Amino acid sequence: WRATGIYGYPQHQNKHLTCDLINSLQNSSNNNNWLLLGDLNLIIKDSEKYGGNPLENNITMLFRSTLNSCDLQDLGYKGNIYTWANKQQSHNLIKARLDRFLANSAWKTLFPNYCNSHLLRYKSDHAPILLDFNSISGQATKSIGPKPIRYEQIWTREPSHYQIVKENWQNSRGPAFQKLTTTLSSLHRWGNQIFGVIPRRIKTLQVDLQILHEQNGAQNLTNQIREKEQELDNVLECEETWWKQRSRELWLLHGDKNTKYFHMKANIRRSKNKIDAITDSQGHKHHEETEIEKVLVDHFMCLFTKQNTQNITETIQVVEGKINNDMYQELSKDFTKEEVFQAMKDMKSLAAPDPDGLPALFYHNYWEIIGEEVTNMVLDVLNNNGDPSHLNSTYICLIPKVKNPSSPSEYRPISLCNVTLKIITKTLANRIKNILPDIISPNQSAFIKGRLITDNTLIASEIFHYLSHTKRKNGFVGLKTDMAKAYDRVEWDFLEATLTNVLSRLISKAQKEKLIHGVTISHGAPEITHLLFADDSLLFCRATSGEMMFSKGVSEDTKKEISSILPMNVVNHFSKYLGMPTAMGRSKKQIFNFIREKIWKKLKGWKEKHLSFAGRGTLIKAVAQAIPTYLMSSFLIPKGVCEQLVQMICNFWWGSSTDHRKIHWIRWSKVCTQKKHGGMGFRDLRAFNEALLAKQGWRLITNPNSLVA
């Protein structure tokens, strides 16, 4: 079937052109199932208009004749008959039905169960019209236990929320974790009484407003309408906040009236979060919910179960002690309430939901009330070996590693813990991070403040370039690995052996004993054997029969011999390392096309019509222009690619698409100027790229002893 949207000519002398357009559209497609909709600015009968001049019969008859010749029928309506009003009072008030859905007989046969609703006219002279013709009710997911209550951000809109928490906290008895639960329950009951069911309140206010609109012709109700609209505004802002909290879109500006956008994002998240099918280890596909649950539980029970490890003693022998006496004294000091407060303050207010329903925002808002007892509870665990088991309620959340995952191994499990437990672990992490630079190898670029992932990508890029062009007879091999279970599996012996450091030490030991040889790309440069970033590792060594991308000097026999030992594919170059291209061909534009496609997918998924210009601007700055930052920190992006990125972002800003172009009212260079100079403060991507590369140069100058320098 096809749908056609029309905006009819509003001028009286041109209304016949709308009828001509409808006639011409009838035969413009081979698809006979036709739906026509829009603001036609035409009326079928006298009852569809109130006030103003009487209808002219010639236009009305022409419209009726057009509908007959095209076999178009009005689909009726529910609600107020009028879809437009001029917002005047008394005898100057004019109302009419200008917006409608029309369909031919074939379409009505295809969709017999349709319903056209005239919705509330709110802050516009037109009322929206909604056609529901194919409602699909999805199968509800099986409920596992009672639905948990959660702290709602909208509660803070009511001034008495602080006093409610204070009274309940002071009147509750028991340890802090029990008082937190009791306080949330009381706050939830209070919130339901004050705010009620928001959709129901909105519907009630809309009905009241509709009644006032209908009575406005008989009496002057303009002030009452304004008051009711203000009340509806407040409830709609609550609805916006409610959906925003569930959409996980934390970047957007407050008050952007993006309820529809947030609703869409929340629904998309729900659809993505649902696992419709899973393939087990035997290759069998399961669709039933109970079977999916069993496959996932079995997989992760195996993953979280200790396995038999071998050669652990020999492996640990290469680990050297790193903690000196001063470090030990610093780590052994009692934790303080200031450290606990800092850990709490550093947390994101609305991160992923916790089992107890209390996000960090709750602690931020009411720390003056609950802080002392929560701090004492945390310090009891940290300083007195208190039992934290009552705090350790955890959700296991599965994050897809790939698009459209099909097996349990393609999901990464993460734990969603209560904020109280996070405060404990973050306090520990803040204490430890001060000594991490002294105990973590310089080959590891993760976990340390001041070390950047781009250090590894720059070094790797130089080495790959060297391997591709070296003419040395003794060839080299680059080995790219990913410790797939380094952080997924709870393998205590493995963790105790500090795997990453062990691997680094083993390689260094073999290098000292001349068992392997690293890559030296120039005179005076250090010999690089390995690079580490979290659980990604990249190994470089001279290609002898003990070790694996091959340089030109490696013979085919050696390649085959190494390939027979290591179950890895032989490649001419790695496609990417830590998200960066590892080899440059003649067409740099083609190599960097992936960043253009990444931004295009983002822009394609966003609906600019759901966002104001303020919302679009924040989205461009926070996401679209931030995506290339990582790549631009290491490479000079081709000018053509930058221009394509700018064009896509520019079209999104103005609302243009391939099917519908809109006027770009101001030059993009003007839009990119600072706000104080009349622009929007968007980045000039080319200049930003050059600035990031200059920053890398400055780091090399100011950190001459770093590995990348």
XYZ file of C-alpha atoms in Angstrom:
709
model
C 0.000 0.000 0.000
C 1.015 3.631 -0.365
C 0.416 6.757 1.678
C 0.438 10.317 0.376
C 0.694 13.391 2.578
C -0.683 16.671 1.246
C -0.725 20.257 2.415
C -3.554 21.910 0.520
C -3.420 25.417 -0.908
C -4.709 27.790 1.807
C -5.564 30.655 -0.583
C -9.183 30.619 -1.685
C -8.360 31.245 -5.333
C -5.972 28.244 -5.406
C -8.062 25.609 -3.621
C -9.046 24.008 -6.926
C -5.347 23.216 -7.449
C -5.464 20.874 -4.458
C -8.224 18.909 -6.167
C -6.214 18.824 -9.389
C -3.209 17.501 -7.433
C -5.261 14.691 -5.877
C -6.556 13.683 -9.305
C -3.037 13.603 -10.737
C -1.749 11.516 -7.817
C -4.384 8.836 -8.304
C -2.598 7.252 -11.253
C 0.971 8.127 -10.245
C 1.606 4.636 -8.852
C 0.728 1.048 -9.718
C -0.133 0.439 -6.068
C -3.918 0.671 -5.785
C -4.080 0.472 -1.970
C -4.012 4.218 -1.344
C -4.134 6.270 1.846
C -4.255 10.067 1.583
C -3.714 12.316 4.596
C -2.874 15.848 5.591
C -4.093 19.395 6.052
C -6.132 19.650 2.869
C -7.675 23.058 3.657
C -10.918 21.718 2.153
C -14.276 20.968 3.780
C -16.855 18.393 2.690
C -19.998 19.693 4.411
C -21.329 22.631 6.399
C -21.198 20.870 9.773
C -17.409 20.731 9.519
C -17.134 24.489 10.038
C -18.093 26.856 12.866
C -18.155 30.641 12.478
C -16.754 32.845 9.750
C -18.036 33.102 6.211
C -20.310 30.367 4.851
C -18.900 27.687 2.576
C -18.771 28.285 -1.151
C -20.639 25.522 -2.888
C -18.434 25.399 -5.973
C -15.309 24.487 -3.954
C -17.228 22.008 -1.796
C -18.739 20.313 -4.829
C -15.393 20.165 -6.604
C -13.842 18.471 -3.558
C -16.665 15.937 -3.351
C -16.387 15.226 -7.069
C -12.658 14.660 -6.721
C -13.198 12.164 -3.908
C -15.769 10.287 -5.965
C -13.614 10.105 -9.083
C -10.639 8.842 -7.072
C -12.736 6.434 -4.994
C -11.520 8.152 -1.817
C -13.625 7.902 1.324
C -13.329 9.818 4.544
C -12.282 7.514 7.392
C -14.367 9.312 9.988
C -13.024 10.307 13.374
C -13.238 10.023 17.134
C -13.054 13.120 19.289
C -13.823 16.733 18.522
C -14.995 17.314 14.968
C -12.837 20.406 14.472
C -9.105 20.041 13.825
C -8.332 23.747 13.402
C -9.226 26.980 15.234
C -8.076 30.577 14.882
C -7.758 31.045 18.679
C -10.036 34.084 18.684
C -12.870 34.791 21.098
C -16.627 35.169 20.899
C -17.969 36.048 17.434
C -14.444 36.120 15.951
C -13.864 32.432 16.731
C -13.650 30.160 13.665
C -13.244 26.380 13.813
C -13.135 23.833 10.994
C -12.212 20.283 10.067
C -9.298 20.826 7.701
C -7.183 17.741 8.527
C -8.357 14.269 7.589
C -7.507 10.736 6.481
C -8.903 9.492 3.174
C -8.585 6.005 1.686
C -9.874 4.101 -1.309
C -11.886 0.883 -1.132
C -8.862 -1.341 -1.725
C -7.022 0.119 1.249
C -10.101 -0.206 3.491
C -10.388 -3.855 2.484
C -6.740 -4.417 3.306
C -7.068 -2.700 6.710
C -10.676 -3.053 7.858
C -9.956 -2.309 11.523
C -8.942 1.327 11.405
C -9.616 4.138 13.833
C -8.958 7.830 13.219
C -8.630 9.968 16.352
C -8.628 13.743 16.549
C -6.225 14.419 19.401
C -6.001 17.418 21.681
C -5.258 20.760 20.088
C -2.481 22.059 22.333
C -0.541 25.301 21.730
C -1.213 25.095 18.019
C -4.048 26.110 15.769
C -4.211 22.523 14.466
C -5.079 19.324 16.310
C -2.974 16.243 15.498
C -4.826 13.339 13.901
C -3.857 9.731 14.544
C -4.794 6.702 12.458
C -4.545 3.288 14.110
C -5.138 0.536 11.562
C -2.911 -2.395 12.488
C -2.463 -2.720 16.244
C -0.120 -5.539 17.171
C -0.051 -6.680 20.759
C 3.268 -8.228 21.653
C 3.636 -11.169 23.967
C 4.536 -10.020 27.435
C 7.724 -11.257 28.946
C 7.302 -13.569 31.870
C 7.525 -11.686 35.135
C 10.275 -12.936 37.411
C 9.292 -11.862 40.901
C 7.717 -8.549 41.915
C 8.573 -5.449 39.939
C 11.239 -3.531 41.896
C 10.508 0.018 42.966
C 12.987 2.662 41.894
C 13.901 6.154 42.903
C 12.356 8.580 40.415
C 14.040 11.823 39.428
C 10.669 13.541 39.039
C 10.140 13.371 42.809
C 12.694 16.149 43.237
C 10.283 18.537 41.463
C 8.156 18.593 44.610
C 9.842 20.722 47.355
C 8.678 18.431 50.172
C 10.707 15.455 48.899
C 13.672 16.366 51.111
C 11.538 16.515 54.258
C 9.939 13.148 53.436
C 13.357 11.475 53.290
C 14.510 13.230 56.450
C 11.472 12.186 58.499
C 11.524 8.570 57.329
C 15.271 8.229 57.877
C 15.044 9.591 61.412
C 12.031 7.445 62.289
C 13.416 4.203 60.845
C 15.232 1.648 62.976
C 17.930 -0.848 62.090
C 21.204 -0.761 60.138
C 21.749 1.696 57.305
C 21.004 -0.757 54.480
C 17.582 -1.541 55.995
C 16.822 2.146 56.505
C 17.625 2.770 52.835
C 15.022 0.201 51.794
C 12.414 1.546 54.219
C 12.992 5.136 53.133
C 12.640 4.257 49.444
C 9.341 2.459 50.108
C 7.952 5.483 51.950
C 9.222 7.845 49.272
C 7.604 5.681 46.595
C 4.210 5.776 48.327
C 4.502 9.548 48.722
C 5.472 9.936 45.059
C 2.413 7.987 43.910
C 0.160 10.198 46.020
C 1.706 13.460 44.798
C 2.327 12.668 41.139
C -0.122 9.839 40.551
C -0.063 7.961 37.272
C 1.367 10.536 34.881
C -0.302 9.282 31.655
C -3.651 9.310 33.457
C -3.077 12.860 34.731
C -2.127 14.011 31.237
C -5.268 12.467 29.780
C -7.463 14.110 32.434
C -5.908 17.525 31.844
C -6.266 17.121 28.093
C -9.968 16.338 28.500
C -10.403 19.403 30.724
C -8.554 21.549 28.212
C -10.660 20.167 25.372
C -13.850 21.107 27.223
C -12.557 24.631 27.775
C -11.739 24.942 24.060
C -15.271 23.842 23.126
C -16.868 26.298 25.566
C -14.637 29.182 24.521
C -17.049 30.279 21.811
C -19.856 30.918 24.294
C -17.869 32.593 27.078
C -14.466 34.119 27.633
C -12.333 31.300 29.052
C -8.942 32.413 27.764
C -7.413 32.795 31.246
C -8.690 29.402 32.364
C -7.237 27.845 29.205
C -3.847 29.400 29.921
C -3.880 28.124 33.510
C -4.836 24.641 32.376
C -2.106 24.699 29.717
C 0.442 25.683 32.382
C -0.677 22.787 34.560
C -0.412 20.464 31.577
C 3.061 21.869 30.856
C 4.222 20.877 34.338
C 2.889 17.339 34.018
C 4.417 16.960 30.544
C 7.782 18.022 31.948
C 7.397 15.284 34.561
C 6.634 12.815 31.780
C 9.703 14.007 29.860
C 11.919 13.491 32.928
C 10.379 10.064 33.526
C 11.101 8.888 29.975
C 14.520 10.515 29.940
C 15.519 8.486 33.002
C 14.547 5.303 31.142
C 15.913 6.250 27.738
C 19.497 6.467 29.124
C 20.029 9.560 26.936
C 21.896 11.562 29.572
C 23.426 14.074 27.182
C 20.276 15.947 26.240
C 19.292 19.384 27.493
C 16.567 19.704 30.102
C 13.223 21.061 28.967
C 13.672 20.198 25.323
C 10.167 18.678 25.170
C 11.624 15.446 23.886
C 9.094 13.062 25.400
C 8.508 11.466 22.007
C 12.242 11.110 21.432
C 12.813 9.648 24.906
C 9.856 7.322 24.463
C 11.271 6.151 21.139
C 14.725 5.579 22.655
C 13.279 3.693 25.617
C 11.266 1.467 23.281
C 14.347 0.855 21.131
C 16.284 -0.106 24.256
C 13.542 -2.520 25.255
C 13.546 -4.159 21.838
C 17.335 -4.450 21.861
C 17.346 -5.814 25.398
C 15.001 -8.660 24.513
C 16.668 -11.947 23.550
C 14.314 -13.735 21.163
C 16.541 -16.735 20.431
C 19.846 -18.250 21.504
C 22.090 -20.964 20.093
C 23.649 -23.363 22.588
C 27.113 -24.923 22.459
C 25.748 -27.852 20.426
C 24.430 -25.568 17.688
C 20.763 -25.973 18.630
C 18.629 -22.846 18.454
C 16.136 -22.138 21.250
C 13.174 -19.736 21.120
C 11.205 -20.575 24.258
C 11.931 -18.243 27.153
C 12.578 -21.052 29.631
C 15.008 -22.713 27.222
C 16.830 -19.428 26.581
C 17.182 -18.932 30.325
C 18.610 -22.421 30.789
C 21.176 -22.009 27.978
C 22.381 -18.701 29.412
C 22.495 -19.956 32.996
C 24.426 -23.088 32.013
C 26.922 -21.054 29.984
C 27.657 -18.531 32.698
C 27.726 -21.107 35.473
C 30.499 -22.788 33.510
C 32.174 -19.454 32.915
C 32.044 -18.471 36.579
C 33.262 -21.853 37.789
C 36.903 -22.404 38.632
C 38.759 -24.498 36.053
C 41.838 -26.638 36.436
C 44.941 -24.562 35.708
C 48.388 -25.853 34.856
C 51.938 -24.606 35.317
C 50.742 -21.914 37.696
C 53.797 -22.232 39.955
C 56.275 -21.796 37.127
C 54.294 -18.853 35.825
C 54.215 -17.028 39.154
C 57.981 -17.307 39.550
C 58.566 -14.514 37.042
C 56.452 -12.027 39.045
C 58.554 -9.575 41.018
C 57.411 -7.707 44.109
C 56.422 -4.138 43.314
C 55.035 -2.825 46.598
C 57.720 -1.105 48.682
C 57.412 -0.185 52.338
C 56.166 3.362 51.703
C 53.451 2.063 49.391
C 52.478 -0.548 51.953
C 52.147 2.054 54.691
C 50.021 4.260 52.451
C 47.729 1.399 51.457
C 47.398 0.138 55.036
C 46.161 3.396 56.538
C 42.603 3.504 57.837
C 40.121 4.884 55.352
C 38.503 8.209 56.211
C 35.038 9.670 55.799
C 36.491 12.194 53.325
C 37.560 9.349 51.032
C 34.086 7.810 51.241
C 32.453 11.146 50.417
C 34.760 11.681 47.438
C 33.960 8.223 46.067
C 30.238 8.908 46.351
C 30.508 12.358 44.763
C 32.455 11.023 41.750
C 29.668 8.633 40.719
C 27.314 9.361 37.824
C 23.901 10.366 39.108
C 21.820 8.143 36.824
C 23.930 5.188 35.784
C 22.469 1.736 35.176
C 19.698 0.792 37.652
C 20.748 -1.068 40.784
C 18.964 -3.974 42.497
C 17.897 -1.802 45.448
C 16.447 0.876 43.139
C 18.613 3.679 44.546
C 20.891 5.384 41.997
C 23.777 7.631 42.982
C 21.408 10.594 42.517
C 19.637 9.578 45.727
C 22.906 9.748 47.675
C 23.841 13.053 46.028
C 20.507 14.622 46.998
C 20.258 13.397 50.590
C 23.853 12.893 51.754
C 23.371 15.415 54.579
C 20.651 13.139 55.951
C 21.992 9.647 55.270
C 25.713 10.337 54.852
C 26.880 9.699 58.409
C 25.316 6.247 58.749
C 26.235 5.174 55.210
C 29.819 6.318 55.818
C 30.012 4.346 59.065
C 28.705 1.253 57.269
C 31.318 1.617 54.511
C 34.177 2.275 56.947
C 33.174 -0.769 58.996
C 33.761 -2.931 55.920
C 36.991 -1.186 54.911
C 38.637 -0.728 58.304
C 37.129 -3.442 60.508
C 36.686 -6.318 58.042
C 32.909 -5.963 58.288
C 30.706 -8.350 56.312
C 29.515 -6.714 53.046
C 27.380 -9.691 51.949
C 24.121 -7.881 52.789
C 25.140 -5.164 50.323
C 26.210 -7.520 47.550
C 22.946 -7.893 45.631
C 23.843 -7.939 41.952
C 22.147 -8.054 38.579
C 24.016 -9.845 35.812
C 23.517 -7.744 32.690
C 24.443 -9.088 29.247
C 26.025 -6.603 26.833
C 26.211 -7.696 23.168
C 29.785 -7.900 21.884
C 28.616 -8.005 18.268
C 25.603 -6.834 16.304
C 22.746 -9.367 16.367
C 24.346 -11.806 18.852
C 23.174 -15.406 18.618
C 25.177 -17.379 21.213
C 25.923 -16.809 24.927
C 29.616 -16.249 24.189
C 28.656 -13.167 22.149
C 27.377 -11.451 25.279
C 29.653 -9.825 27.840
C 28.385 -10.156 31.420
C 28.675 -7.142 33.682
C 27.519 -6.774 37.256
C 25.079 -4.064 38.312
C 25.737 -3.575 42.018
C 24.110 -1.431 44.662
C 25.618 2.033 45.094
C 26.663 1.205 48.651
C 28.901 -1.586 47.344
C 30.169 0.697 44.575
C 31.174 3.266 47.193
C 33.275 0.608 48.926
C 35.012 -0.525 45.748
C 35.510 3.014 44.433
C 37.050 4.097 47.728
C 39.503 1.212 47.392
C 40.208 2.083 43.757
C 40.868 5.731 44.598
C 43.414 4.655 47.226
C 45.175 2.224 44.896
C 45.307 4.441 41.798
C 48.028 6.637 43.275
C 50.578 3.814 43.139
C 49.478 2.188 39.883
C 52.037 4.050 37.701
C 54.832 2.448 39.743
C 53.545 -1.121 39.624
C 52.061 -1.441 36.113
C 54.425 -2.054 33.209
C 54.994 0.808 30.729
C 53.859 -1.613 27.989
C 50.338 -1.449 29.465
C 48.523 1.728 28.408
C 45.255 1.091 30.253
C 44.312 1.827 33.871
C 46.875 4.610 34.412
C 46.044 8.317 34.430
C 48.201 10.090 31.885
C 48.676 7.015 29.693
C 46.566 7.051 26.577
C 45.273 4.305 24.334
C 46.641 6.346 21.434
C 50.173 5.675 22.712
C 49.753 2.036 21.748
C 48.127 2.815 18.422
C 50.921 5.224 17.460
C 53.635 2.725 18.384
C 51.809 -0.107 16.632
C 51.317 2.016 13.511
C 55.039 2.773 13.324
C 55.946 -0.890 13.804
C 53.447 -2.076 11.194
C 54.857 0.475 8.764
C 58.351 -0.824 9.511
C 57.310 -4.460 9.072
C 55.700 -3.655 5.719
C 58.811 -1.966 4.325
C 61.787 -3.618 6.019
C 64.161 -5.554 3.766
C 66.000 -7.349 6.559
C 66.678 -11.001 5.903
C 65.652 -11.992 9.415
C 61.923 -11.348 9.241
C 59.529 -10.513 12.067
C 56.027 -11.564 13.002
C 53.267 -9.602 14.731
C 50.835 -11.560 16.890
C 47.455 -10.047 17.795
C 45.563 -11.744 20.623
C 42.536 -11.017 22.776
C 42.313 -12.729 26.157
C 38.637 -13.480 25.679
C 38.118 -14.760 29.210
C 40.556 -12.565 31.096
C 37.743 -10.527 32.622
C 34.734 -12.694 31.812
C 35.839 -15.732 33.768
C 36.230 -15.871 37.523
C 39.439 -17.891 37.651
C 40.924 -17.117 41.035
C 44.269 -18.807 40.513
C 44.501 -17.004 37.206
C 43.762 -13.654 38.800
C 46.164 -14.300 41.667
C 48.880 -14.874 39.130
C 48.154 -11.365 37.748
C 47.916 -12.600 34.212
C 48.763 -9.475 32.287
C 51.868 -8.766 34.346
C 52.878 -12.419 34.136
C 52.631 -12.378 30.355
C 54.678 -9.205 30.202
C 57.339 -10.674 32.516
C 57.515 -13.927 30.607
C 58.102 -12.066 27.361
C 60.703 -9.812 28.975
C 62.448 -12.828 30.478
C 62.570 -14.581 27.107
C 63.901 -11.400 25.536
C 66.725 -11.124 28.092
C 67.643 -14.743 27.531
C 67.807 -14.074 23.750
C 65.035 -16.600 23.129
C 63.020 -13.992 21.247
C 63.947 -10.683 19.657
C 61.739 -7.614 19.514
C 61.396 -5.037 16.761
C 63.668 -1.966 16.626
C 62.339 0.415 13.997
C 65.267 2.871 14.004
C 68.681 3.473 15.490
C 68.398 4.330 19.168
C 64.774 3.206 19.438
C 63.830 0.668 22.132
C 63.222 -2.949 21.208
C 59.456 -3.500 21.280
C 58.254 -7.015 22.020
C 54.696 -6.392 23.170
C 51.989 -3.800 23.746
C 49.095 -4.259 26.157
C 45.806 -2.417 26.599
C 43.446 -4.075 29.070
C 42.784 -7.565 27.631
C 44.098 -6.784 24.126
C 47.703 -7.690 23.453
C 49.990 -7.219 20.489
C 53.233 -9.189 20.328
C 56.222 -8.531 18.088
C 59.125 -10.894 17.734
C 61.657 -12.139 15.250
C 60.126 -14.955 13.257
C 61.958 -18.073 14.385
C 60.412 -21.498 14.790
C 59.324 -20.633 18.333
C 57.154 -17.700 17.703
C 53.546 -15.188 14.622
C 51.601 -10.307 10.554
C 54.804 -11.529 8.833
C 57.353 -9.111 7.399
C 58.792 -9.590 3.923
C 61.882 -11.435 5.131
C 59.987 -14.454 6.457
C 60.175 -17.488 4.200
C 57.117 -19.489 3.206
C 58.440 -22.552 5.011
C 58.757 -20.601 8.258
C 55.253 -19.226 7.837
C 53.836 -22.721 7.380
C 55.773 -24.059 10.349
C 54.570 -21.304 12.675
C 51.023 -21.588 11.330
C 50.999 -25.299 12.135
C 51.923 -24.549 15.758
C 49.686 -21.544 16.386
C 45.979 -21.856 15.468
C 45.850 -18.409 13.922
C 45.192 -17.054 10.485
C 48.039 -15.565 8.507
C 47.162 -12.068 7.277
C 48.966 -9.440 5.247
C 48.065 -6.869 7.881
C 45.698 -6.579 10.810
C 42.539 -4.750 9.795
C 42.433 -2.815 13.062
C 44.220 -2.609 16.378
C 42.301 -0.985 19.244
C 39.889 0.400 16.669
C 42.603 2.010 14.529
C 43.676 1.000 11.000
C 47.072 -0.690 11.033
C 48.096 -0.247 7.410
C 47.816 2.622 4.960
C 47.310 1.943 1.274
C 47.210 4.325 -1.619
C 43.622 5.392 -0.927
C 43.523 6.832 2.583
C 40.004 8.050 1.897
C 38.831 4.463 1.475
C 40.596 3.340 4.660
C 38.925 6.035 6.748
C 35.480 5.476 5.264
C 34.544 3.392 8.312
C 34.358 6.513 10.471
C 32.016 8.139 7.939
C 29.758 5.078 7.988
C 29.769 5.042 11.778
C 28.541 8.625 11.968
C 26.040 8.015 9.154
C 24.483 5.135 11.110
C 24.134 7.374 14.149
C 22.543 10.193 12.180
C 20.259 7.761 10.370
C 19.030 6.369 13.677
C 18.214 9.774 15.146
C 14.944 11.499 14.368
C 15.624 15.221 14.130
C 11.898 15.903 13.959
C 11.644 14.732 17.576
C 14.272 17.237 18.708
C 14.485 20.986 18.920
C 17.522 22.801 17.550
C 18.917 22.871 21.098
C 18.594 19.094 21.316
C 20.161 18.574 17.900
C 23.021 20.896 18.817
C 23.786 18.969 21.991
C 23.600 15.690 20.093
C 26.017 16.942 17.432
C 28.530 18.152 20.019
C 28.251 15.224 22.413
C 28.104 12.374 19.901
C 28.463 13.106 16.184
C 31.504 15.369 16.463
C 32.959 13.287 19.290
C 33.053 9.994 17.355
C 36.065 10.935 15.150
C 38.076 12.310 18.101
C 39.836 9.030 18.848
C 40.872 8.494 15.234
C 41.875 12.125 14.778
C 44.227 11.864 17.749
C 46.543 9.636 15.717
C 45.849 10.277 12.031
C 45.337 13.241 9.737
C 41.961 12.452 8.209
C 41.766 13.078 4.428
C 40.174 16.396 3.576
C 37.494 14.684 1.478
C 36.388 12.521 4.418
C 36.190 15.584 6.675
C 34.027 17.357 4.110
C 31.673 14.368 3.938
C 31.364 14.284 7.732
C 30.608 18.000 7.808
C 27.969 17.590 5.084
C 26.171 14.810 6.983
C 26.188 16.769 10.247
C 25.080 19.931 8.452
C 22.122 18.132 6.863
C 21.119 16.702 10.228
C 21.260 20.166 11.792
C 18.990 21.711 9.161
C 16.756 18.634 8.892
C 17.664 17.751 5.303
C 17.653 14.231 3.892
C 18.127 12.567 0.534
C 14.383 12.679 0.004
C 13.690 16.106 1.444
C 16.097 19.019 1.219
C 15.691 22.037 3.461
C 17.174 25.494 3.204
C 20.515 25.999 4.971
C 19.915 29.513 6.181
C 23.495 30.279 7.301
C 26.911 29.193 6.056
C 28.263 26.260 8.057
C 31.458 28.171 8.807
C 29.292 30.761 10.578
C 27.450 28.054 12.518
C 30.816 26.721 13.725
C 31.872 30.043 15.267
C 31.606 30.570 19.015
C 28.222 31.371 20.512
C 29.371 34.786 21.675
C 30.100 35.577 18.028
C 26.681 34.424 16.837
C 27.444 30.785 16.030
C 26.620 27.454 17.667
C 30.140 26.526 18.720
C 30.370 23.410 16.535
C 33.835 22.138 15.730
C 35.694 22.784 12.524
C 36.645 19.124 12.079
C 39.745 19.784 9.987
C 41.136 22.334 12.450
C 40.191 20.062 15.344
C 42.079 17.169 13.731
C 45.213 19.294 13.390
C 44.876 20.495 16.989
C 44.696 16.916 18.297
C 47.817 15.946 16.361
C 49.591 19.037 17.717
C 48.594 17.876 21.192
C 50.264 14.525 20.513
C 53.411 16.353 19.461
C 53.340 18.361 22.665
C 53.018 15.151 24.717
C 56.089 13.733 22.997
C 58.059 16.887 23.831
C 56.918 17.097 27.454
C 57.198 13.322 28.124
C 60.491 12.372 26.469
C 60.856 9.228 28.596
C 57.519 7.691 27.647
C 57.497 4.570 25.505
C 55.807 6.334 22.600
C 58.470 9.085 22.579
